[in-house]
Tab-separated table of C-alpha atoms and ligand atoms in Angstrom:
chain	number	residue	atom	x	y	z
A	1	MET	CA	51.105	90.204	102.153
A	2	SER	CA	51.618	93.749	103.638
A	3	LYS	CA	55.298	95.673	103.756
A	4	ILE	CA	56.793	95.792	106.961
A	5	GLN	CA	56.756	99.508	107.714
A	6	MET	CA	59.977	101.744	109.040
A	7	LYS	CA	58.931	105.168	110.697
A	8	THR	CA	62.383	106.755	110.243
A	9	PRO	CA	64.626	106.737	107.269
A	10	LEU	CA	68.164	105.120	107.714
A	11	VAL	CA	71.026	106.865	105.776
A	12	GLU	CA	71.986	104.570	102.805
A	13	MET	CA	75.768	105.269	101.651
A	14	ASP	CA	76.087	102.867	98.010
A	15	GLY	CA	79.286	101.741	97.079
A	16	ASP	CA	81.778	100.842	93.619
A	17	GLU	CA	82.448	97.799	91.688
A	18	MET	CA	81.116	93.584	92.755
A	19	THR	CA	79.739	95.448	96.184
A	20	ARG	CA	77.781	97.861	94.431
A	21	ILE	CA	75.694	94.684	92.363
A	22	LEU	CA	75.433	92.979	95.035
A	23	TRP	CA	73.699	95.999	96.960
A	24	GLN	CA	70.970	95.966	94.277
A	25	MET	CA	70.801	92.428	94.286
A	26	ILE	CA	70.358	92.105	98.340
A	27	LYS	CA	67.552	95.328	97.966
A	28	GLU	CA	65.451	93.584	94.976
A	29	GLN	CA	65.462	90.357	96.609
A	30	LEU	CA	65.690	90.395	100.594
A	31	LEU	CA	64.801	93.750	100.873
A	32	LEU	CA	62.058	95.811	98.652
A	33	PRO	CA	59.687	92.733	98.363
A	34	PHE	CA	59.013	92.623	102.346
A	35	VAL	CA	60.034	95.844	104.129
A	36	ASP	CA	58.381	99.541	102.844
A	37	LEU	CA	62.032	100.489	102.943
A	38	LYS	CA	62.925	104.080	104.218
A	39	THR	CA	65.851	105.582	103.015
A	40	GLU	CA	68.086	108.906	102.891
A	41	TYR	CA	69.786	106.953	99.388
A	42	TYR	CA	73.833	108.892	98.968
A	43	ASP	CA	75.721	108.259	96.183
A	44	LEU	CA	79.610	107.489	97.055
A	45	GLY	CA	80.151	105.473	94.063
A	46	LEU	CA	83.516	106.679	92.913
A	47	LEU	CA	82.524	108.997	89.742
A	48	HIS	CA	79.953	110.579	92.310
A	49	ARG	CA	82.528	111.760	94.597
A	50	ASN	CA	84.451	113.018	91.906
A	51	GLU	CA	81.228	114.988	90.384
A	52	THR	CA	81.078	115.831	93.620
A	53	ARG	CA	84.106	116.962	94.668
A	54	ASP	CA	83.959	114.057	97.661
A	55	GLN	CA	80.585	116.585	99.787
A	56	VAL	CA	78.627	114.091	98.991
A	57	THR	CA	80.567	111.875	101.246
A	58	VAL	CA	80.540	114.089	104.026
A	59	ASN	CA	76.518	115.422	103.497
A	60	ALA	CA	76.290	111.088	103.622
A	61	ALA	CA	78.577	111.485	106.979
A	62	ASN	CA	76.165	114.278	108.346
A	63	ALA	CA	72.800	112.571	107.564
A	64	THR	CA	74.141	109.356	109.546
A	65	LYS	CA	74.568	111.690	112.500
A	66	ARG	CA	71.330	113.394	112.101
A	67	LEU	CA	69.471	110.241	111.378
A	68	GLY	CA	71.275	108.043	113.831
A	69	VAL	CA	71.869	105.014	111.773
A	70	GLY	CA	73.352	104.622	108.946
A	71	VAL	CA	74.799	101.594	106.178
A	72	LYS	CA	77.324	101.429	103.647
A	73	CYS	CA	78.554	99.824	100.542
A	74	ALA	CA	82.276	99.091	99.773
A	75	THR	CA	83.694	101.894	98.070
A	76	ILE	CA	87.099	102.531	95.800
A	77	THR	CA	89.915	104.375	98.082
A	78	PRO	CA	91.545	106.006	94.478
A	79	ASN	CA	95.379	105.359	94.851
A	80	ARG	CA	97.311	105.809	91.168
A	81	GLN	CA	96.649	103.100	89.524
A	82	ARG	CA	92.562	104.030	90.249
A	83	MET	CA	93.732	107.723	88.633
A	84	GLU	CA	94.673	105.760	85.340
A	85	GLU	CA	92.039	103.798	85.451
A	86	TYR	CA	89.082	106.482	85.743
A	87	PRO	CA	90.980	109.302	84.177
A	88	GLN	CA	87.735	111.534	84.915
A	89	LEU	CA	89.362	111.588	88.807
A	90	THR	CA	90.404	115.376	89.668
A	91	GLU	CA	91.334	114.215	92.557
A	92	MET	CA	92.714	111.908	94.946
A	93	TRP	CA	90.149	111.793	96.570
A	94	ARG	CA	90.723	110.544	100.170
A	95	SER	CA	88.716	107.374	101.945
A	96	PRO	CA	85.663	107.467	102.597
A	97	ASN	CA	85.672	105.855	105.466
A	98	GLY	CA	88.694	107.960	106.595
A	99	THR	CA	86.542	110.908	105.839
A	100	ILE	CA	83.543	108.922	107.822
A	101	ARG	CA	85.221	108.157	110.675
A	102	ALA	CA	86.476	111.444	111.005
A	103	ILE	CA	83.009	112.824	111.508
A	104	LEU	CA	81.106	109.936	113.487
A	105	ASP	CA	84.491	109.431	115.756
A	106	GLY	CA	84.315	106.369	118.004
A	107	THR	CA	85.235	102.876	117.392
A	108	ALA	CA	84.620	100.797	114.765
A	109	PHE	CA	83.485	97.065	116.015
A	110	ARG	CA	83.945	94.138	114.141
A	111	ALA	CA	83.663	90.872	114.254
A	112	PRO	CA	83.190	87.890	112.384
A	113	ILE	CA	80.040	85.862	111.172
A	114	VAL	CA	80.970	82.156	112.584
A	115	LEU	CA	78.967	79.071	111.264
A	116	PRO	CA	79.572	75.599	113.406
A	117	PHE	CA	80.374	73.487	110.700
A	118	ILE	CA	82.789	76.562	109.391
A	119	LYS	CA	86.551	75.901	111.502
A	120	PRO	CA	89.399	78.661	111.720
A	121	VAL	CA	92.321	77.910	111.157
A	122	VAL	CA	93.718	78.392	114.580
A	123	LYS	CA	91.980	75.483	116.380
A	124	THR	CA	91.602	76.750	120.264
A	125	TRP	CA	89.240	79.780	119.056
A	126	GLU	CA	86.163	78.250	120.429
A	127	ALA	CA	84.143	81.613	120.048
A	128	PRO	CA	84.860	84.661	117.504
A	129	ILE	CA	86.910	87.678	118.752
A	130	THR	CA	85.725	90.904	118.192
A	131	VAL	CA	88.401	93.711	117.364
A	132	ALA	CA	87.313	97.079	118.798
A	133	ARG	CA	89.359	99.797	116.351
A	134	HIS	CA	90.127	103.300	116.957
A	135	ALA	CA	87.974	105.930	114.063
A	136	TYR	CA	90.473	108.091	114.628
A	137	GLY	CA	94.114	109.993	114.004
A	138	ASP	CA	97.301	108.557	113.714
A	139	MET	CA	98.318	107.416	110.580
A	140	TYR	CA	94.808	108.159	109.629
A	141	LYS	CA	94.915	111.707	109.815
A	142	ALA	CA	98.555	112.277	109.600
A	143	VAL	CA	100.875	114.806	107.712
A	144	ASP	CA	104.083	113.490	105.581
A	145	MET	CA	106.780	115.766	103.565
A	146	GLN	CA	108.903	114.089	101.385
A	147	THR	CA	112.898	116.150	101.958
A	148	GLU	CA	115.787	116.259	99.223
A	149	GLU	CA	118.585	117.797	100.711
A	150	PRO	CA	119.831	117.179	104.453
A	151	GLY	CA	118.308	119.517	107.474
A	152	GLU	CA	116.218	119.288	110.361
A	153	ALA	CA	112.388	119.268	111.119
A	154	MET	CA	111.010	120.642	114.081
A	155	LEU	CA	107.345	119.680	115.698
A	156	THR	CA	105.711	123.064	116.882
A	157	PHE	CA	102.714	122.986	118.769
A	158	ARG	CA	101.680	127.232	118.924
A	159	GLY	CA	98.995	127.043	121.335
A	160	VAL	CA	95.583	130.019	121.389
A	161	SER	CA	97.476	131.887	124.325
A	162	GLY	CA	99.989	132.455	122.426
A	163	THR	CA	102.600	129.211	124.352
A	164	GLU	CA	104.471	127.382	122.105
A	165	LYS	CA	105.990	123.688	122.501
A	166	THR	CA	109.172	122.728	120.313
A	167	LEU	CA	111.191	120.063	119.672
A	168	SER	CA	113.555	118.577	117.009
A	169	VAL	CA	112.513	115.611	115.660
A	170	GLN	CA	115.628	114.545	113.648
A	171	LYS	CA	118.809	115.839	111.827
A	172	VAL	CA	119.609	113.866	108.284
A	173	ASP	CA	122.452	114.420	105.897
A	174	GLY	CA	120.173	113.610	102.698
A	175	PRO	CA	117.116	113.144	101.912
A	176	ALA	CA	114.093	111.732	103.914
A	177	VAL	CA	110.776	111.573	104.900
A	178	TRP	CA	108.736	112.289	107.470
A	179	GLN	CA	104.703	112.306	109.056
A	180	ALA	CA	103.298	113.966	112.673
A	181	GLN	CA	100.412	112.522	113.504
A	182	HIS	CA	98.037	113.258	116.206
A	183	ASN	CA	94.918	111.734	118.615
A	184	LYS	CA	92.443	113.628	121.171
A	185	GLU	CA	91.956	113.141	124.391
A	186	ASN	CA	88.672	113.138	124.099
A	187	SER	CA	88.325	110.796	120.960
A	188	ILE	CA	90.157	108.373	122.949
A	189	ARG	CA	87.600	109.106	126.156
A	190	ALA	CA	84.928	108.101	124.014
A	191	PHE	CA	87.302	104.962	122.092
A	192	ALA	CA	87.129	103.317	125.443
A	193	ARG	CA	84.516	104.130	126.850
A	194	SER	CA	82.608	102.973	124.168
A	195	CYS	CA	84.884	99.368	124.271
A	196	PHE	CA	84.220	99.142	128.403
A	197	GLN	CA	80.369	99.738	127.528
A	198	TYR	CA	80.138	96.909	124.534
A	199	ALA	CA	82.310	94.495	126.540
A	200	VAL	CA	79.085	95.553	129.555
A	201	ASP	CA	76.742	95.231	126.805
A	202	THR	CA	78.031	91.549	125.544
A	203	ARG	CA	78.541	90.660	128.396
A	204	GLN	CA	82.638	89.818	126.803
A	205	ASP	CA	86.437	90.291	128.092
A	206	LEU	CA	88.097	93.576	127.032
A	207	TRP	CA	91.929	93.204	126.085
A	208	PHE	CA	93.683	96.284	125.184
A	209	SER	CA	97.134	96.505	123.685
A	210	THR	CA	99.461	99.609	122.686
A	211	LYS	CA	103.497	99.860	122.581
A	212	ASP	CA	103.913	101.994	124.980
A	213	THR	CA	107.252	100.576	125.775
A	214	ILE	CA	108.573	102.983	122.278
A	215	SER	CA	106.151	105.241	122.189
A	216	LYS	CA	105.901	106.773	126.051
A	217	ILE	CA	104.032	109.255	125.509
A	218	TYR	CA	102.097	108.953	122.825
A	219	ASP	CA	100.325	105.169	123.845
A	220	GLY	CA	101.287	105.625	127.265
A	221	ASP	CA	98.468	108.514	127.161
A	222	PHE	CA	96.172	105.848	125.442
A	223	LYS	CA	97.144	103.750	128.444
A	224	ARG	CA	96.406	106.140	131.591
A	225	ILE	CA	93.033	106.938	129.996
A	226	PHE	CA	91.590	103.699	129.924
A	227	GLU	CA	92.937	102.879	132.537
A	228	HIS	CA	91.086	106.142	134.172
A	229	GLU	CA	87.944	105.371	133.004
A	230	TYR	CA	88.008	102.129	133.703
A	231	LYS	CA	87.432	103.086	136.606
A	232	ASP	CA	83.320	103.690	136.147
A	233	TYR	CA	83.454	100.466	134.624
A	234	GLN	CA	84.861	98.462	137.742
A	235	ALA	CA	81.580	97.434	139.878
A	236	GLN	CA	80.194	96.187	136.983
A	237	PHE	CA	82.789	94.541	135.501
A	238	GLU	CA	83.243	92.668	138.299
A	239	LYS	CA	79.353	92.309	138.314
A	240	LEU	CA	79.582	90.396	135.746
A	241	GLY	CA	82.675	88.239	135.726
A	242	ILE	CA	84.232	90.290	133.241
A	243	THR	CA	87.944	91.327	133.166
A	244	TYR	CA	89.861	94.230	131.715
A	245	PHE	CA	93.198	93.402	130.950
A	246	TYR	CA	95.870	95.643	129.342
A	247	THR	CA	99.076	94.512	128.015
A	248	LEU	CA	101.557	94.948	125.070
A	249	ILE	CA	100.870	94.524	121.425
A	250	ASP	CA	103.498	91.934	121.017
A	251	ASP	CA	102.115	90.063	124.131
A	252	ALA	CA	98.779	90.675	123.381
A	253	VAL	CA	99.356	88.921	119.312
A	254	ALA	CA	101.152	85.687	121.004
A	255	ARG	CA	97.910	85.624	123.308
A	256	VAL	CA	95.251	85.720	120.494
A	257	ILE	CA	97.018	83.204	118.210
A	258	ARG	CA	97.120	80.734	122.170
A	259	SER	CA	93.128	82.234	123.357
A	260	LYS	CA	89.762	80.337	123.059
A	261	GLY	CA	88.138	83.835	121.808
A	262	GLY	CA	85.767	84.569	122.806
A	263	PHE	CA	86.635	88.517	124.286
A	264	ILE	CA	87.257	91.637	122.492
A	265	TRP	CA	90.091	93.126	121.472
A	266	ALA	CA	90.816	97.348	121.613
A	267	LEU	CA	92.902	98.258	119.142
A	268	LYS	CA	94.724	102.143	118.326
A	269	ASN	CA	93.804	102.871	115.107
A	270	TYR	CA	96.370	101.578	113.124
A	271	ASP	CA	96.580	98.077	114.622
A	272	GLY	CA	92.923	97.511	114.049
A	273	ASP	CA	92.779	97.750	110.172
A	274	VAL	CA	95.866	95.212	110.258
A	275	MET	CA	94.536	92.961	112.794
A	276	SER	CA	90.539	92.674	111.640
A	277	ASP	CA	91.766	91.817	108.677
A	278	MET	CA	94.186	88.659	110.650
A	279	ILE	CA	91.471	87.793	112.429
A	280	ALA	CA	89.187	88.250	109.633
A	281	SER	CA	90.819	85.830	107.575
A	282	ALA	CA	91.603	83.371	110.309
A	283	SER	CA	87.994	82.963	111.760
A	284	GLY	CA	87.298	81.552	107.905
A	285	SER	CA	86.768	83.903	105.062
A	286	LEU	CA	87.689	87.873	104.749
A	287	ALA	CA	83.950	88.028	103.400
A	288	MET	CA	82.457	86.987	106.660
A	289	MET	CA	83.421	89.979	108.770
A	290	THR	CA	81.256	92.161	109.948
A	291	SER	CA	81.985	96.066	111.096
A	292	VAL	CA	79.886	98.663	113.354
A	293	LEU	CA	81.006	101.792	113.610
A	294	VAL	CA	79.630	103.380	117.111
A	295	ALA	CA	79.996	107.257	117.822
A	296	PRO	CA	80.100	108.495	121.497
A	297	ASP	CA	76.655	110.258	120.271
A	298	GLY	CA	75.491	106.675	119.830
A	299	THR	CA	75.547	106.908	116.168
A	300	THR	CA	75.766	103.746	114.550
A	301	GLU	CA	77.095	103.295	110.991
A	302	TYR	CA	76.551	99.442	109.498
A	303	GLU	CA	79.128	98.039	106.514
A	304	ALA	CA	80.986	95.178	105.616
A	305	ALA	CA	84.713	95.150	106.350
A	306	HIS	CA	85.692	93.772	103.046
A	307	GLY	CA	86.654	96.073	100.366
A	308	THR	CA	85.089	96.184	96.659
A	309	VAL	CA	85.772	92.682	95.159
A	310	THR	CA	87.533	94.141	91.920
A	311	ARG	CA	89.134	90.726	90.797
A	312	HIS	CA	85.302	89.495	90.495
A	313	TYR	CA	83.997	92.419	89.348
A	314	TYR	CA	86.000	92.308	86.104
A	315	LYS	CA	84.752	89.406	85.826
A	316	HIS	CA	81.320	90.260	86.569
A	317	LEU	CA	82.001	92.993	83.198
A	318	LYS	CA	83.108	90.029	81.631
A	319	GLY	CA	79.455	88.707	81.378
A	320	GLU	CA	81.018	85.688	83.914
A	321	ALA	CA	78.385	85.027	86.796
A	322	THR	CA	80.421	85.501	90.072
A	323	SER	CA	80.398	83.456	93.649
A	324	THR	CA	80.930	86.505	95.026
A	325	ASN	CA	79.861	86.261	98.937
A	326	PRO	CA	77.114	88.446	99.900
A	327	MET	CA	77.233	87.562	103.782
A	328	ALA	CA	78.282	90.369	105.386
A	329	THR	CA	76.742	93.229	103.483
A	330	ILE	CA	73.784	91.381	104.184
A	331	TYR	CA	74.584	91.666	107.884
A	332	ALA	CA	75.190	95.549	107.559
A	333	TRP	CA	71.590	95.921	106.362
A	334	SER	CA	70.705	92.849	109.315
A	335	GLY	CA	72.256	95.430	111.999
A	336	ALA	CA	70.996	98.571	110.586
A	337	LEU	CA	67.505	97.848	110.122
A	338	ARG	CA	67.555	96.458	113.911
A	339	ARG	CA	68.980	99.543	115.379
A	340	ARG	CA	66.530	101.198	113.379
A	341	ALA	CA	64.076	98.970	114.899
A	342	GLN	CA	65.399	99.800	119.079
A	343	MET	CA	65.608	102.989	118.287
A	344	ASP	CA	61.617	103.457	116.985
A	345	GLY	CA	60.206	100.872	119.018
A	346	LEU	CA	59.140	98.559	115.709
A	347	SER	CA	59.377	94.751	116.692
A	348	ASP	CA	58.428	93.726	113.491
A	349	LEU	CA	61.606	95.054	112.027
A	350	ALA	CA	63.498	94.100	114.707
A	351	ALA	CA	61.916	90.444	113.998
A	352	PHE	CA	62.622	90.905	110.161
A	353	ALA	CA	66.329	90.787	110.554
A	354	ASP	CA	66.200	88.183	112.903
A	355	LYS	CA	64.948	86.056	110.329
A	356	LEU	CA	67.224	87.584	107.687
A	357	GLU	CA	70.379	86.754	109.160
A	358	ALA	CA	68.647	83.111	110.235
A	359	ALA	CA	68.185	82.231	106.275
A	360	CYS	CA	71.543	83.088	105.589
A	361	VAL	CA	72.426	80.230	108.250
A	362	GLU	CA	70.124	78.123	107.185
A	363	THR	CA	70.826	78.762	103.186
A	364	LEU	CA	74.479	77.948	104.531
A	365	SER	CA	73.917	75.330	106.408
A	366	ALA	CA	71.582	72.879	103.615
A	367	GLY	CA	74.993	73.470	101.669
A	368	ILE	CA	74.629	76.232	99.189
A	369	MET	CA	77.593	78.949	99.861
A	370	THR	CA	80.046	80.771	97.552
A	371	LYS	CA	82.903	79.165	96.205
A	372	ASP	CA	85.018	81.509	99.399
A	373	LEU	CA	83.154	79.362	101.802
A	374	ALA	CA	82.485	75.381	100.129
A	375	SER	CA	86.206	74.729	100.545
A	376	LEU	CA	86.514	75.704	104.224
A	377	VAL	CA	83.117	73.174	105.340
A	378	GLU	CA	84.384	71.090	108.736
A	379	ASP	CA	81.416	68.986	108.263
A	380	GLY	CA	80.833	65.894	106.975
A	381	THR	CA	76.865	66.124	107.540
A	382	ILE	CA	77.208	68.975	104.613
A	383	THR	CA	78.223	68.688	101.539
A	384	PRO	CA	78.988	71.896	100.174
A	385	ARG	CA	77.550	73.606	96.996
A	386	ALA	CA	79.280	76.235	95.359
A	387	VAL	CA	76.976	78.410	94.023
A	388	THR	CA	76.882	81.926	92.082
A	389	SER	CA	75.655	85.164	94.143
A	390	GLU	CA	72.820	85.384	92.525
A	391	VAL	CA	71.618	81.855	93.120
A	392	PHE	CA	72.987	82.120	96.925
A	393	ILE	CA	70.454	85.268	96.871
A	394	GLY	CA	67.963	83.408	95.188
A	395	ALA	CA	68.414	80.589	97.908
A	396	ILE	CA	67.854	82.790	101.379
A	397	ARG	CA	64.959	84.576	99.709
A	398	GLU	CA	62.833	81.646	99.745
A	399	ARG	CA	63.676	80.626	103.182
A	400	LEU	CA	63.113	84.458	104.446
A	401	SER	CA	59.810	84.269	101.908
A	402	ALA	CA	58.842	80.857	104.434
A	403	LYS	CA	59.245	82.458	107.118
A	404	LEU	CA	57.800	85.661	107.344
A	405	ALA	CA	54.660	83.960	104.970
B	501	NAP	P1	88.797	93.068	98.464
B	501	NAP	O1	87.764	93.735	98.027
B	501	NAP	O2	88.195	93.022	99.397
B	501	NAP	O3	88.832	92.287	98.381
B	501	NAP	C1	90.067	91.075	98.221
B	501	NAP	C2	89.853	90.165	98.239
B	501	NAP	O4	89.020	88.849	99.120
B	501	NAP	C3	89.299	89.442	97.099
B	501	NAP	O5	90.243	89.443	95.623
B	501	NAP	C4	88.620	87.831	96.979
B	501	NAP	O6	89.762	87.163	97.240
B	501	NAP	C5	88.758	88.218	98.328
B	501	NAP	N1	87.372	88.737	98.935
B	501	NAP	C6	85.975	89.723	100.044
B	501	NAP	N2	85.553	90.149	100.152
B	501	NAP	C7	84.723	88.812	99.292
B	501	NAP	C8	83.694	88.460	98.953
B	501	NAP	N3	83.062	88.956	99.610
B	501	NAP	N4	83.458	87.515	98.328
B	501	NAP	C9	84.225	85.971	98.024
B	501	NAP	N5	85.985	87.052	97.877
B	501	NAP	C10	85.834	87.743	98.932
B	501	NAP	O7	90.491	94.052	99.263
B	501	NAP	P2	91.207	94.712	97.602
B	501	NAP	O8	91.399	94.060	96.071
B	501	NAP	O9	91.993	95.239	98.356
B	501	NAP	O10	90.403	95.881	97.578
B	501	NAP	C11	89.287	96.364	96.068
B	501	NAP	C12	88.480	97.320	96.561
B	501	NAP	O11	88.096	98.046	97.855
B	501	NAP	C13	89.779	98.498	96.641
B	501	NAP	O12	89.677	100.350	95.790
B	501	NAP	C14	89.665	99.063	98.024
B	501	NAP	O13	90.075	100.816	97.765
B	501	NAP	C15	88.569	99.081	98.672
B	501	NAP	N6	88.121	98.762	100.102
B	501	NAP	C16	87.165	99.124	100.350
B	501	NAP	C17	86.825	98.860	101.411
B	501	NAP	C18	85.692	99.650	102.638
B	501	NAP	O14	84.852	100.509	101.549
B	501	NAP	N7	85.053	99.531	103.997
B	501	NAP	C19	88.055	98.533	102.806
B	501	NAP	C20	88.935	98.004	102.262
B	501	NAP	C21	89.187	98.352	100.700
B	501	NAP	P3	89.807	86.193	95.385
B	501	NAP	O15	90.047	86.453	94.839
B	501	NAP	O16	90.615	85.032	95.656
B	501	NAP	O17	88.170	85.846	94.994
B	502	MG	MG1	92.001	96.979	106.134
């Protein structure tokens, strides 16, 4: 069988622990036998990030901008515990995702892969909820400090023209912690526009929520910019019969739980981080959440929303076969290949992406699945059989081969 051809490479960012193992399996079993895979490879594994003083992450992000499409494996964000685990680390390197998002800007759209035989925990949800998470600023670009004595903190902005704005943050009578956050109007505008565009492209309602009652200037600006940008999309929304709806985040959370699903929920950076895990778990399994970062210039980066699955990795190191779910990582690859195919006009490659996803769904429908899903099946016609990652990927390969024959 001749392999499906690619024109332009996509950026491949390898990662850590169990997901790095899955990454290799997916490439060997599901991609390389069928596609003449062209990638620009960047090893974002923790030790290589350390060796390059994290330059590899910056290079990978810039390459993604240049080539337009990237696919990323989950990576370790080092914390104190990781510093002990990897004594060779010279610094507590920042989150690679944070670094990449800061370079690409844009919005991360996260949606669960839904299957008819896996019912969400929230019984009213009939369709998936897509979280649109702003990918720039706020807590992720904040500066923090700790002080020991009584005193006062000031916040000063110095303009290039020489103007200055200062306000007192707080006077304290003892030790305190402080944080300063920012966001940029351009980035918020790009966030708003990508959400409206995504709503139009996928014909779904768009909800947006912040805490503008408390954060009147900061969150108030997000709300104002969304309202302003909506004017450009209003006619398209009305034509498609979809709506834009702003509400306070507390109210949104309550409404989401009572909703039927099937809409996009736009959220600020931190809110999106937290709420996407809630949506993922409530939809079934954390392992079924896909994520795509869409930058204002159209650059897209695909990944799974979950982490490196450390607990499973330590079992793997002990020689145990694990039942780690590769679905979101496979969909990151199919998403990236489909996007590459669209950009380069390659219909065979686009068809391959569709067939790969179809082979996954067929495998699950045959009851062959990883442990996390087996306990969630609510359909008498399917007898779930929990298998190892290797067996699961092998079963997908069989079905994919048949589709491509
Ligand atoms: P995690 O890797 O997402 O795993 C948390 C738990 O969720 C697992 O122990 C497992 O539960 C379940 N799970 C997640 N993905 C699964 C999968 N594919 N198949 C089966 N079960 C799955 O989160 P974490 O343990 O908090 O973080 C581990 C590392 O990942 C950290 O170093 C963190 O920095 C990093 N991280 C990276 C990213 C990213 O690169 N995008 C995102 C989040 C976290 P059971 O143990 O109960 O089976
Ligand atoms: Mg998170």
